[in-house]
Coordinates of C-alpha atoms in Angstrom, one line a residue:
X1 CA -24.5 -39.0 -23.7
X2 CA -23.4 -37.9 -19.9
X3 CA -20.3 -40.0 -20.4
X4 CA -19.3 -38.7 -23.7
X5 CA -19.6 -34.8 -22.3
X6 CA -17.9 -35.6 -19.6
X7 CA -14.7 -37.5 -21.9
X8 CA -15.1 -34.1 -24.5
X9 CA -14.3 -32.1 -21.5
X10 CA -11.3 -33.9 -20.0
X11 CA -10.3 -33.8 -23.7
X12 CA -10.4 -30.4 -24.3
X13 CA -8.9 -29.3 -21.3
X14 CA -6.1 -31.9 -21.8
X15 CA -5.4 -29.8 -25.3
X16 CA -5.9 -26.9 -23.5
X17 CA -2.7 -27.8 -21.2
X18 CA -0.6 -28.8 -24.4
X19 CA -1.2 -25.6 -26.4
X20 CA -0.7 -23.7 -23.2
X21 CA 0.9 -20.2 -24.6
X22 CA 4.2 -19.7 -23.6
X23 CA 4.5 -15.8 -21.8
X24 CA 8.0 -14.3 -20.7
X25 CA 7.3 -12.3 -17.4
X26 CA 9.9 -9.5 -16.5
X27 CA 10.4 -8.9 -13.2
X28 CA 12.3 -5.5 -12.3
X29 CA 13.9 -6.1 -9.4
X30 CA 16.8 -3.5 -9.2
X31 CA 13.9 -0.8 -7.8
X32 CA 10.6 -0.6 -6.5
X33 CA 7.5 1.3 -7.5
X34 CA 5.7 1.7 -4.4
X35 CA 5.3 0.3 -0.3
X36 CA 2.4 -1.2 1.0
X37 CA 1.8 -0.9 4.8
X38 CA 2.6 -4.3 6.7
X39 CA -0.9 -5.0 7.3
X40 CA -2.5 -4.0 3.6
X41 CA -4.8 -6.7 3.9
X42 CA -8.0 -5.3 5.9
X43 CA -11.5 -6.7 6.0
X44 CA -15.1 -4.2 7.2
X45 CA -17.7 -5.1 10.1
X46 CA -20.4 -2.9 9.3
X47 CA -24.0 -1.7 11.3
X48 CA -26.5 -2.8 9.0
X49 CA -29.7 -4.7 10.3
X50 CA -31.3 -7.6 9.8
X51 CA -33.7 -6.0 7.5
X52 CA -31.2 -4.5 5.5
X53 CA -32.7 -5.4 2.0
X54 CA -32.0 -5.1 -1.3
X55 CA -33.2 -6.5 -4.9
X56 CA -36.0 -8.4 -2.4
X57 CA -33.7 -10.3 -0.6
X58 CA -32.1 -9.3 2.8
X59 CA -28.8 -10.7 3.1
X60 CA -27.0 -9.3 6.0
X61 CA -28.9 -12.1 8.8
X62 CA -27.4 -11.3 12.3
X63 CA -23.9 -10.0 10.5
X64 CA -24.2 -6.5 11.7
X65 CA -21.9 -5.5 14.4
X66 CA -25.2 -5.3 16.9
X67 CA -26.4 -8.6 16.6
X68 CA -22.8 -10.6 15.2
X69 CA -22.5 -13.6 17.0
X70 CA -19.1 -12.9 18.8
X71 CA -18.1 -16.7 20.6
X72 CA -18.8 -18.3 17.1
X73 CA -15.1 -20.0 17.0
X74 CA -15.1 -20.2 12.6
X75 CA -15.3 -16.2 13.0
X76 CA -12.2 -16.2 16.0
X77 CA -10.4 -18.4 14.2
X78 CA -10.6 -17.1 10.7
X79 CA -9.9 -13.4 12.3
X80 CA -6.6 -15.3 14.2
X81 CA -5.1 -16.8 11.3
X82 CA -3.9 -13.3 9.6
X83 CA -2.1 -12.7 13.1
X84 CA -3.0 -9.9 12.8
X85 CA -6.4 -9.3 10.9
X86 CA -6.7 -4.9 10.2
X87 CA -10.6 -4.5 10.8
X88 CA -12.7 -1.6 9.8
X89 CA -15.8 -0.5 12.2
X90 CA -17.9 1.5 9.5
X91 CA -20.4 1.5 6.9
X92 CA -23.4 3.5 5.6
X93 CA -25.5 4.4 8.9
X94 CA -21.7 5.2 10.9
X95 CA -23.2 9.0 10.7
X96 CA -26.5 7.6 12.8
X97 CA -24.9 5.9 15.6
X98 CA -24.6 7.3 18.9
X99 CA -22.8 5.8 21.6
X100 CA -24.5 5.5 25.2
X101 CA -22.1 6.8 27.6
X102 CA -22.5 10.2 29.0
X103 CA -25.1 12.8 28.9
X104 CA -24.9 13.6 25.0
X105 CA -27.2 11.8 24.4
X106 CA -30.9 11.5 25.6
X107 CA -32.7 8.6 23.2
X108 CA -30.6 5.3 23.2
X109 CA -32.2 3.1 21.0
X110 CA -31.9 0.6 18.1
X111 CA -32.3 1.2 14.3
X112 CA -35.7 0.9 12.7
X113 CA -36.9 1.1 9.2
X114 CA -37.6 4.8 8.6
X115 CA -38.3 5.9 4.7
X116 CA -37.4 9.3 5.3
X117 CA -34.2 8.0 7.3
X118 CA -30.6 8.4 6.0
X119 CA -30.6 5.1 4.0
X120 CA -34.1 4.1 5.0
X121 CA -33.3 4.2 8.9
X122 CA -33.5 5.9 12.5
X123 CA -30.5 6.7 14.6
X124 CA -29.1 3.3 15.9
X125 CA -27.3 3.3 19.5
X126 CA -24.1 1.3 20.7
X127 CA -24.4 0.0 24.2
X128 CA -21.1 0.0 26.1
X129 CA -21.9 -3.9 26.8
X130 CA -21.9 -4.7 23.3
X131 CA -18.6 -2.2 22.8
X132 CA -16.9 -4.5 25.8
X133 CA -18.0 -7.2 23.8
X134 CA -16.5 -6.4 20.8
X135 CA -13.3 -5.4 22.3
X136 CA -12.9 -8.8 24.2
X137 CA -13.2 -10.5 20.8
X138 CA -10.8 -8.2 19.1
X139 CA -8.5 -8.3 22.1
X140 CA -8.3 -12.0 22.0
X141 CA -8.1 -12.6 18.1
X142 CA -5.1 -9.5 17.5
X143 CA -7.1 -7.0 15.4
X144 CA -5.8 -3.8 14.1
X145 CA -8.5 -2.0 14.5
X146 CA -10.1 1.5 12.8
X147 CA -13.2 2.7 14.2
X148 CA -15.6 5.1 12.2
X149 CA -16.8 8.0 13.8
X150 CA -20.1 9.9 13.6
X151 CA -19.4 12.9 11.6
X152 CA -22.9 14.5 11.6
X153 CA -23.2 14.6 15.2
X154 CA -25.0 18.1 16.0
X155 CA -25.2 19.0 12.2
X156 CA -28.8 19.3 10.6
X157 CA -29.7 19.2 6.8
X158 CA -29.2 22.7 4.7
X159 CA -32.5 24.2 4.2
X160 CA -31.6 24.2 0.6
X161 CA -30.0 21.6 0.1
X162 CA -31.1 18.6 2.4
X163 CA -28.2 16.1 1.2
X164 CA -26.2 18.6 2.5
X165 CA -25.7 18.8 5.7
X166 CA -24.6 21.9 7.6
X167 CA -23.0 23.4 11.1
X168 CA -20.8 22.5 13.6
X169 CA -19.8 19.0 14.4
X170 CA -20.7 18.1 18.1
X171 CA -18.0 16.1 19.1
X172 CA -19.3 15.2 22.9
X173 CA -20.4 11.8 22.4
X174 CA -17.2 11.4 20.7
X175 CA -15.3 12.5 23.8
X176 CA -17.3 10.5 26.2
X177 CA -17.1 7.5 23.8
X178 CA -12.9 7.9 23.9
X179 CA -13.0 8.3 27.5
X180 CA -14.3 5.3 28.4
X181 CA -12.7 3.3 25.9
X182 CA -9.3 4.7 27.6
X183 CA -10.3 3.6 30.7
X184 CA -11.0 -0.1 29.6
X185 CA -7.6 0.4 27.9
X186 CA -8.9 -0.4 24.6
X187 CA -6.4 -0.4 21.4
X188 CA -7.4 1.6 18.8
X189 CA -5.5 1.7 15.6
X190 CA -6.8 4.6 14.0
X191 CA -10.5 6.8 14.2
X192 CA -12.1 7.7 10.7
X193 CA -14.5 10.1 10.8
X194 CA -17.8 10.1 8.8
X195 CA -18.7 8.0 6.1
X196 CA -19.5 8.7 2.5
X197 CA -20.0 12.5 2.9
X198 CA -17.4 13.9 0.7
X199 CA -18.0 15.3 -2.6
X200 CA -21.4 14.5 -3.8
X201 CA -22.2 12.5 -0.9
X202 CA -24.5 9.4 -1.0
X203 CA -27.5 9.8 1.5
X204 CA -25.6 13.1 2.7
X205 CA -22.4 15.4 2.4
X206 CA -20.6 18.1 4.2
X207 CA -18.7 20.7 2.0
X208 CA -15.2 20.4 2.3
X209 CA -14.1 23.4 4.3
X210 CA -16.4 22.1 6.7
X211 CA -15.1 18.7 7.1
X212 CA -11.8 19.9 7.8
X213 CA -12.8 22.3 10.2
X214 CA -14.5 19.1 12.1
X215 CA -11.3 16.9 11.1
X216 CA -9.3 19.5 12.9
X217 CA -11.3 18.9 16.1
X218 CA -11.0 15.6 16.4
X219 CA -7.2 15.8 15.7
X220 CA -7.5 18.2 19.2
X221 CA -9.4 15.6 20.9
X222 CA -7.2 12.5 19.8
X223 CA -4.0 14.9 20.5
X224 CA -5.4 15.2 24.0
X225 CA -6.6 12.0 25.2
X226 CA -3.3 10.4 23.7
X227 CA -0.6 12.4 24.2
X228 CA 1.8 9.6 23.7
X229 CA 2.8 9.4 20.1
X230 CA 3.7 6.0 19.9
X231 CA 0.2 4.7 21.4
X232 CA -2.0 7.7 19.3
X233 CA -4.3 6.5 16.9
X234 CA -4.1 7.6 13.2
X235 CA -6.7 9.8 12.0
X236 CA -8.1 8.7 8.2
X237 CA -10.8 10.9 6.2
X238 CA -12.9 11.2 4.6
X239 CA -14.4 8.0 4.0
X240 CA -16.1 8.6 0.5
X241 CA -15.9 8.2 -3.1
X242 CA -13.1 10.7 -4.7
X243 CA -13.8 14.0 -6.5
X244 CA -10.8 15.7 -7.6
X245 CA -11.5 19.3 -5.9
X246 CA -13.3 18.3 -3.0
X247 CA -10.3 16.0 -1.5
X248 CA -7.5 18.7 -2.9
X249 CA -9.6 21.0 -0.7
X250 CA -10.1 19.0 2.1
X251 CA -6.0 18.6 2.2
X252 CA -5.4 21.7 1.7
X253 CA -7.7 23.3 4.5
X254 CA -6.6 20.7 7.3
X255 CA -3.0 21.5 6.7
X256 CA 0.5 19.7 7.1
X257 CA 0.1 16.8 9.3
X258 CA -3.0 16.5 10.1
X259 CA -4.6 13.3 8.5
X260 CA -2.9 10.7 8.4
X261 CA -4.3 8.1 5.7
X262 CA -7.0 9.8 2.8
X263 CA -9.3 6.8 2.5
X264 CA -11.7 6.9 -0.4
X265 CA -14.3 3.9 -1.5
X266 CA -14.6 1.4 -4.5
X267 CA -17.5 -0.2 -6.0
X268 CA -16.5 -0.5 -9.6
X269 CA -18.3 -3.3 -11.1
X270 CA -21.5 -1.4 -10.2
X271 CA -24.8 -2.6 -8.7
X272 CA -25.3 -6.1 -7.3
X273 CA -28.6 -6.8 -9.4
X274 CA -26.6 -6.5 -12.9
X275 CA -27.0 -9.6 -14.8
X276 CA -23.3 -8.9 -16.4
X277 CA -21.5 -8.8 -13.4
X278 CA -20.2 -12.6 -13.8
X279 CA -18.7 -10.8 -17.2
X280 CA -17.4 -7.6 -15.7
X281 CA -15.1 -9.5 -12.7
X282 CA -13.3 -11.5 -16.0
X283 CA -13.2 -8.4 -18.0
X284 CA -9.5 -7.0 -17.8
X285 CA -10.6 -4.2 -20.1
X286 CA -13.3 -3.3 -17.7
X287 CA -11.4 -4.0 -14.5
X288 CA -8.3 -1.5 -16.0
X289 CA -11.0 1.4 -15.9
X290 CA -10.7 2.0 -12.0
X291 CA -6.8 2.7 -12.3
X292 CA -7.3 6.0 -13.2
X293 CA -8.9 6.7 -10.3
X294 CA -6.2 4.9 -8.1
X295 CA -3.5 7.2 -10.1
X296 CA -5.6 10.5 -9.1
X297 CA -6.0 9.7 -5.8
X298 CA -2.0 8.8 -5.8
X299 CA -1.1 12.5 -7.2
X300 CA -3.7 14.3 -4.9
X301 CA -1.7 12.7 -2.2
X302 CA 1.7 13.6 -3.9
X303 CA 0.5 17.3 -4.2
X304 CA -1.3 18.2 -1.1
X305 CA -1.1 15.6 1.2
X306 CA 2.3 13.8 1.3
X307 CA 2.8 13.8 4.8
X308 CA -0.5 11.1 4.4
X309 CA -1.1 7.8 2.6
X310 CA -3.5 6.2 0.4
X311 CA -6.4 4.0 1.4
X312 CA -9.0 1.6 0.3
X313 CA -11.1 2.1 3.0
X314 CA -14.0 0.5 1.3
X315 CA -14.5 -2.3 -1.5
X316 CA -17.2 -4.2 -2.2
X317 CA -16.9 -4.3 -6.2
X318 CA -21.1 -4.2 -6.3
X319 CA -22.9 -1.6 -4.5
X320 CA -26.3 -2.8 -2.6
X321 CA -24.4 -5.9 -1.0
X322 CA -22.7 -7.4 -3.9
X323 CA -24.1 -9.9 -6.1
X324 CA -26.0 -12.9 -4.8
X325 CA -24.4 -15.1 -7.7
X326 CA -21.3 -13.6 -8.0
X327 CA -19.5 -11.9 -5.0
X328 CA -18.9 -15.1 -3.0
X329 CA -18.0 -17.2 -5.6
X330 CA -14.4 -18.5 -6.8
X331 CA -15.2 -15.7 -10.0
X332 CA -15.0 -12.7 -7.4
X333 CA -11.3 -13.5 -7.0
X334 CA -10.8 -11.9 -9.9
X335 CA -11.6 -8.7 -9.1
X336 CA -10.7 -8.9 -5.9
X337 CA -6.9 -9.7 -6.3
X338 CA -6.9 -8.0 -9.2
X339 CA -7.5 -4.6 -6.9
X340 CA -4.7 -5.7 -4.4
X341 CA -2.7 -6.1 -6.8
X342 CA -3.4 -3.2 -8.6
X343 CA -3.5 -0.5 -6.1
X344 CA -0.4 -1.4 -4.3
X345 CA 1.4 -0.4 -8.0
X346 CA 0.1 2.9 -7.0
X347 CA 1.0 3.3 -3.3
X348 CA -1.9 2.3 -2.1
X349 CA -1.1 1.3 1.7
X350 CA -4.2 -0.4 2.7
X351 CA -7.2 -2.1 0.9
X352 CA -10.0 -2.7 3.3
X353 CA -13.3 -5.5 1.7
X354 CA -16.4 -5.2 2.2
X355 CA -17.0 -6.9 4.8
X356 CA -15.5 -9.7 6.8
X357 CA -19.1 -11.2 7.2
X358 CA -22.2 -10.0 5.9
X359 CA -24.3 -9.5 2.6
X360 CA -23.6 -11.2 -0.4
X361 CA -19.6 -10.0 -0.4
X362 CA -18.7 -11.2 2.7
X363 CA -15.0 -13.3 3.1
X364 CA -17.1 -15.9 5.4
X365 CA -20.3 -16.9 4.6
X366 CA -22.6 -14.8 6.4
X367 CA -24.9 -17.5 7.8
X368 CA -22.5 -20.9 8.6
X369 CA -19.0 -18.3 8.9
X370 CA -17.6 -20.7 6.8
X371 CA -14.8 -19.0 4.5
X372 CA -15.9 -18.2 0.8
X373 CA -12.9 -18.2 -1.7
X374 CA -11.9 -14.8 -1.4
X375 CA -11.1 -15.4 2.0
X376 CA -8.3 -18.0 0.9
X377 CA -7.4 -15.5 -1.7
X378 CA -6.4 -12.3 1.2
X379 CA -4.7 -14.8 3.7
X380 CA -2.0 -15.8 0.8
X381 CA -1.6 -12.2 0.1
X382 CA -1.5 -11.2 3.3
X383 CA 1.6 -13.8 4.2
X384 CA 3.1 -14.1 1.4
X385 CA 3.1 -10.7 -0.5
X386 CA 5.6 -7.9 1.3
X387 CA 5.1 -4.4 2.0
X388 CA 8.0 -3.8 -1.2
X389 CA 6.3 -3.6 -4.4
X390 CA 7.8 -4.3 -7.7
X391 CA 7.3 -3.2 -11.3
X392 CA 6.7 -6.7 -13.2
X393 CA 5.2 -7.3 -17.0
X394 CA 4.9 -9.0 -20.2
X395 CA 3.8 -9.1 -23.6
X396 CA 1.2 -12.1 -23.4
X397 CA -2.4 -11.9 -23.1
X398 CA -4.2 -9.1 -21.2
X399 CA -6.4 -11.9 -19.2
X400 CA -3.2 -12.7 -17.9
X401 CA -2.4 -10.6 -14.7
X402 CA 0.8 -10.6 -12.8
X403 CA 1.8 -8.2 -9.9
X404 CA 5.5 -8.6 -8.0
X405 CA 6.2 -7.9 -4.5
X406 CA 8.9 -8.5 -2.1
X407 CA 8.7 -11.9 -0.1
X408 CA 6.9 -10.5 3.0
X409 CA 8.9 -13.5 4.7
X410 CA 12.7 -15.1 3.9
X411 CA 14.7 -13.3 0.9
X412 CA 13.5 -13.5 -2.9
X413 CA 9.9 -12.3 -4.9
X414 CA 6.6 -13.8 -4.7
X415 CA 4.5 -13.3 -7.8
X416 CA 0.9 -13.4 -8.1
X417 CA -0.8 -14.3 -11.3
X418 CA -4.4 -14.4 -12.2
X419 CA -5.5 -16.2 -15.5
X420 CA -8.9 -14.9 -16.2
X421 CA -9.3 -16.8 -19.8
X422 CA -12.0 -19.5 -19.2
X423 CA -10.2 -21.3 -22.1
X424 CA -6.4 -20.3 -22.7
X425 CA -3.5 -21.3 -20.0
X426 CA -0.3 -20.2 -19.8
X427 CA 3.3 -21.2 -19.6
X428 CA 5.1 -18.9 -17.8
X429 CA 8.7 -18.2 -17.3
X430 CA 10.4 -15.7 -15.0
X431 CA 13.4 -13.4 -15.9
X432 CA 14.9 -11.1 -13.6
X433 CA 15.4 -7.5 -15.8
X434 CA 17.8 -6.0 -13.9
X435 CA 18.5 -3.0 -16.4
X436 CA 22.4 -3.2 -15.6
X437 CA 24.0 -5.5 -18.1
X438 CA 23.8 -6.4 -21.8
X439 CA 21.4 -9.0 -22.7
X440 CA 23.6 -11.5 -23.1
X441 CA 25.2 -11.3 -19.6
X442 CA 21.6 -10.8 -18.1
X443 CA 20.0 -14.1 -19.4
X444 CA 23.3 -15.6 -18.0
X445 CA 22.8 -14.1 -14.7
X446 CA 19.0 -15.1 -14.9
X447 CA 19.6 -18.7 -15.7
X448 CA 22.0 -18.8 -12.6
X449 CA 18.9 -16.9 -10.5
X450 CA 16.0 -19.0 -10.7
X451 CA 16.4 -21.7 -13.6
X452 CA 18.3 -24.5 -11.0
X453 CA 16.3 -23.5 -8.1
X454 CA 13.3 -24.6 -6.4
X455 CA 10.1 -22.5 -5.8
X456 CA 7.1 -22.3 -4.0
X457 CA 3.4 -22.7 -6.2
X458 CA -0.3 -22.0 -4.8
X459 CA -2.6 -22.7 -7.5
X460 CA -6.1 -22.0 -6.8
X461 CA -8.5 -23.2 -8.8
X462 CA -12.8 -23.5 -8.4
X463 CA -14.1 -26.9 -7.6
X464 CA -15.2 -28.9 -10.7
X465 CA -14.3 -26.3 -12.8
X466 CA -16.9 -23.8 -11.9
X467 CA -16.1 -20.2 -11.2
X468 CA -19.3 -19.7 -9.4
X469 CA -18.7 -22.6 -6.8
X470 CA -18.0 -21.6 -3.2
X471 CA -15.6 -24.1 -2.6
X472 CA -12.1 -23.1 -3.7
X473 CA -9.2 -26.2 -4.1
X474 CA -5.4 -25.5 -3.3
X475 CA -3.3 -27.5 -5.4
X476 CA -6.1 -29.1 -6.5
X477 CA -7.5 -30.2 -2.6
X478 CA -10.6 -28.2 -1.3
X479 CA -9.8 -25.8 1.1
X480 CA -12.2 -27.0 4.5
X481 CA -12.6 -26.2 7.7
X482 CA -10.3 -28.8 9.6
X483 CA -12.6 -30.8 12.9
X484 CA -11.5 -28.5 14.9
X485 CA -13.0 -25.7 12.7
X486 CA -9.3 -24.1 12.4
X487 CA -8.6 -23.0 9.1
X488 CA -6.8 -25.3 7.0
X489 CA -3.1 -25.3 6.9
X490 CA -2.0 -23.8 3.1
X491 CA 0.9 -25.7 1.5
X492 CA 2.7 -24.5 -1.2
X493 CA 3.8 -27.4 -4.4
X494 CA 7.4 -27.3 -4.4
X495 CA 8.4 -27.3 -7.8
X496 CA 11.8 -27.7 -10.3
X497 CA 12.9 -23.9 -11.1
X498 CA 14.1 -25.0 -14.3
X499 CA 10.3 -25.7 -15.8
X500 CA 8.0 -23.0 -16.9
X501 CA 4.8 -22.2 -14.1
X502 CA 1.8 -23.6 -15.1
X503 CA -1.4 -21.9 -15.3
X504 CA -4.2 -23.1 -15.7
X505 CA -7.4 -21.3 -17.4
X506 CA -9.5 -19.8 -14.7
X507 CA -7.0 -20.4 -11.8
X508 CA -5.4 -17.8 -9.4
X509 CA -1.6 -18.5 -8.2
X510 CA 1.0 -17.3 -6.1
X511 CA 4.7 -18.4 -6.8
X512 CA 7.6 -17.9 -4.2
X513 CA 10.6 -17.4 -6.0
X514 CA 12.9 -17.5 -2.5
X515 CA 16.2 -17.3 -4.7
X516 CA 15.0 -14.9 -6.9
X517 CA 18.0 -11.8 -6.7
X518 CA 16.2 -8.6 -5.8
X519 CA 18.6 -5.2 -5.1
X520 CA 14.7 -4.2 -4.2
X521 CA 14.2 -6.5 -1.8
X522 CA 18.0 -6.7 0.1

């Protein structure tokens, strides 16, 4: 019985292949839509505890940035390969960490369970030891790094209101923090300050007017220990989920110039404990919801803030540490490109995940640091896909995605496709709409473009077939740590540009299209 499952599959997915639909994809390579910063890949380390729990299960282990196990070589290694790797320092209890330098501070100590706590805990401290330590790692791996500030320094809660949290920031801590990481001649890419208060908040918020009051501050303090331009860190707010008047506020009180990136969070597919999640990441329908915000958050930067850029500074797809079946699995992938891809369309300059390592969503697996699939998944984007972003699309199935960018390397387009049908593939061609000729002098010039060429394929598919396997294959070999727990060299299939790309059902690939003639991309 085994036997004859086993033959009825290999059938199937053998007629599968031959009635693969054919889909046209138009690539408009005459213009771009929008720029992606060089490093738009970006990965989180966040604070949480080892009892940080959630749906009865705690699975953060030692991932927090206190107790991260900094000389594992899988985590140096897996940070090295991006060459460089944009890190964000951050996370829920950012707004209850103080840092033990100077006389700010009287209490140093670590975070405990509280239930009346902001997210179920005390105030948490960061020992300048473990902030050398941190550094040494990111020094010697090449991180870009952000680090999150505490916004509610010196505030307390509203008597009113208690999510709302009112007064002055204290920025003293702050000051003594940045001093001493001057003097160890630390590199800081940018400073974000606060975390989830904006709008509504989460465990707390500060009104808007407020917050750019504070933001102001610190854009004093960074002005002053960094006078140099060229070596000042960016300044990114605020950190939260979007509401349209609170962030039009917030740009519009701080004024021309001041920040620098308006970062805002994403955990579209909802909580980590819902049973349809496994649906949701293969849904295009449901995945197509979150692009209104992305286009809001694109014209609130257009109309108040121009002078700034959009970020993801957050994205975990489920809230609560992402699903225990779901967000480190081969399925994820499909969410998780699919929001690369989709908010660099809308000028989107970085996308930071939740997290590197830790809870159910992590890119390495939070107790071996072995890479989950996801990981594989941001490393090809991150070399292959280019800061230039252009406008591709067809008229095949919606589970068949396909976002264009500039090569970030050589001269043509790389394309990425997703094929989120468990049970249709695709055979897709590539024409080059250049919107300058008559058809019939285009399809000439696109048959000289790409049809007698060679290109570049990375098809990634799920071992055996299942979405919810850890173990991702490349060109149908498993992507494994090599002896020397390196991460494994990626090569492409080099393929006849005359034949039609094959994609597989359930399967994730990126296609190099080196000759491909872009006025884009020149």
């Amino acid at each position: 019985m085994e036997i004859k499952l086993i033959l009825c599959g290999i059938l199937l997915s053998i007629i599968s292949l031959c009635l693969a639909e054919d889909v046209q994809v138009k690539v408009k390579g005459v213009t771009s839509i929008a720029r992606t910063d060089e490093n738009f890949v970006c990965a989180t380390l966040d604070w949480w505890p080892i009892n940080k729990c959630d749906y009865n299960q705690c699975p953060w282990g030692k991932a927090g940035l206190l107790n991260l196990d900094l000389n594992n070589k899988i985590l140096s290694n897996a940070i090295k390969a991006f060459n460089p790797l944009r890190i964000r320092l951050g996370g829920s209890l950012q707004d209850q960490v103080v840092y033990n330098v100077g006389n700010a501070v009287e209490k140093c100590s670590q975070f405990r369970k509280k239930k009346d706590g902001l997210f179920g805990f005390t105030q948490g401290c960061l020992q300048m030891e473990r902030w050398d330590e941190l550094n040494d790692l990111f020094s010697k791996t090449g991180v870009k790094l952000t680090f999150g500030l505490n916004a509610l320094f010196g505030k307390t809660p509203s008597k009113q209101d208690k999510v709302l949290w009112v007064g002055d920031w204290n920025p003293q801590n702050t000051l003594d923090f940045m001093e001493y990481t001057l003097s160890k001649g630390y590199k800081i890419d940018s400073y974000e300050l606060g975390n989830e208060l904006c709008s509504e908040g989460v465990s707390a918020k500060i009104e808007s007017e407020q917050y750019a009051k504070d933001f102001l501050r610190l854009k004093e303090i960074v002005y002053q220990f960094y006078p140099n331009a060229s070596t000042r860190p960016k300044l990114l707010g605020p950190a939260g989920f979007y509401g349209k008047d609170w962030f039009n506020s917030f740009l519009k009180y701080t004024g021309p110039g001041v920040v620098d990136c308006l970062t805002h969070h994403i955990y579209n597919l909802g909580a980590g404990v819902d049973k349809t999640l496994i649906d949701k990441v293969q849904d295009p329908y449901f995945l197509d919801q979150v692009a209104q915000t992305y286009r809001d958050i694109s014209k609130t930067v257009e109309e108040f803030g121009p002078w700034s850029g959009a970020w993801v500074g957050e994205a975990g797809g489920a809230y609560n540490s992402g699903g225990k079946d779901v967000s480190h699995t081969f399925a994820n992938g499909f969410w998780y490109l699919d929001q690369l891809g989709m908010t660099s369309t809308f000028n989107h300059k970085v996308f930071c995940r939740q997290a590197l390592i830790g809870g159910n969503y992590g890119l390495l697996n939070t107790t071996t640091f072995i890479p989950n699939p996801d990981y594989y998944g941001a490393l090809l984007w991150h070399r292959l896909m280019g800061k230039t972003v252009i406008e591709s699309n067809h008229d095949g199935s919606p589970f068949l995605r396909v976002y264009s960018h500039c090569s970030k390397k050589g001269s043509g387009v790389t394309l990425l496709i997703i094929n989120m049908s468990n049970s249709s593939s695709f055979d897709v061609s590539v024409t080059n709409d250049l919107n300058l000729y008559p058809e019939e002098i285009s399809s000439i010039l696109l048959t000289e473009d790409s049809s007698s060429q060679q290109r570049e394929e990375y098809h990634l598919t799920p071992k055996d077939g299942n979405i919810q396997s850890d173990i991702v294959l490349l060109n149908g070999n498993p992507l494994k740590l090599t002896e020397s727990l390196d991460i494994p060299e990626m090569k492409p299939n080099v393929v006849d540009g005359s034949s039609p790309i094959k994609v597989a059902a359930d399967s994730i690939v990126f296609v190099n299209l080196k000759n491909f003639k872009a006025p884009a991309c020149a």
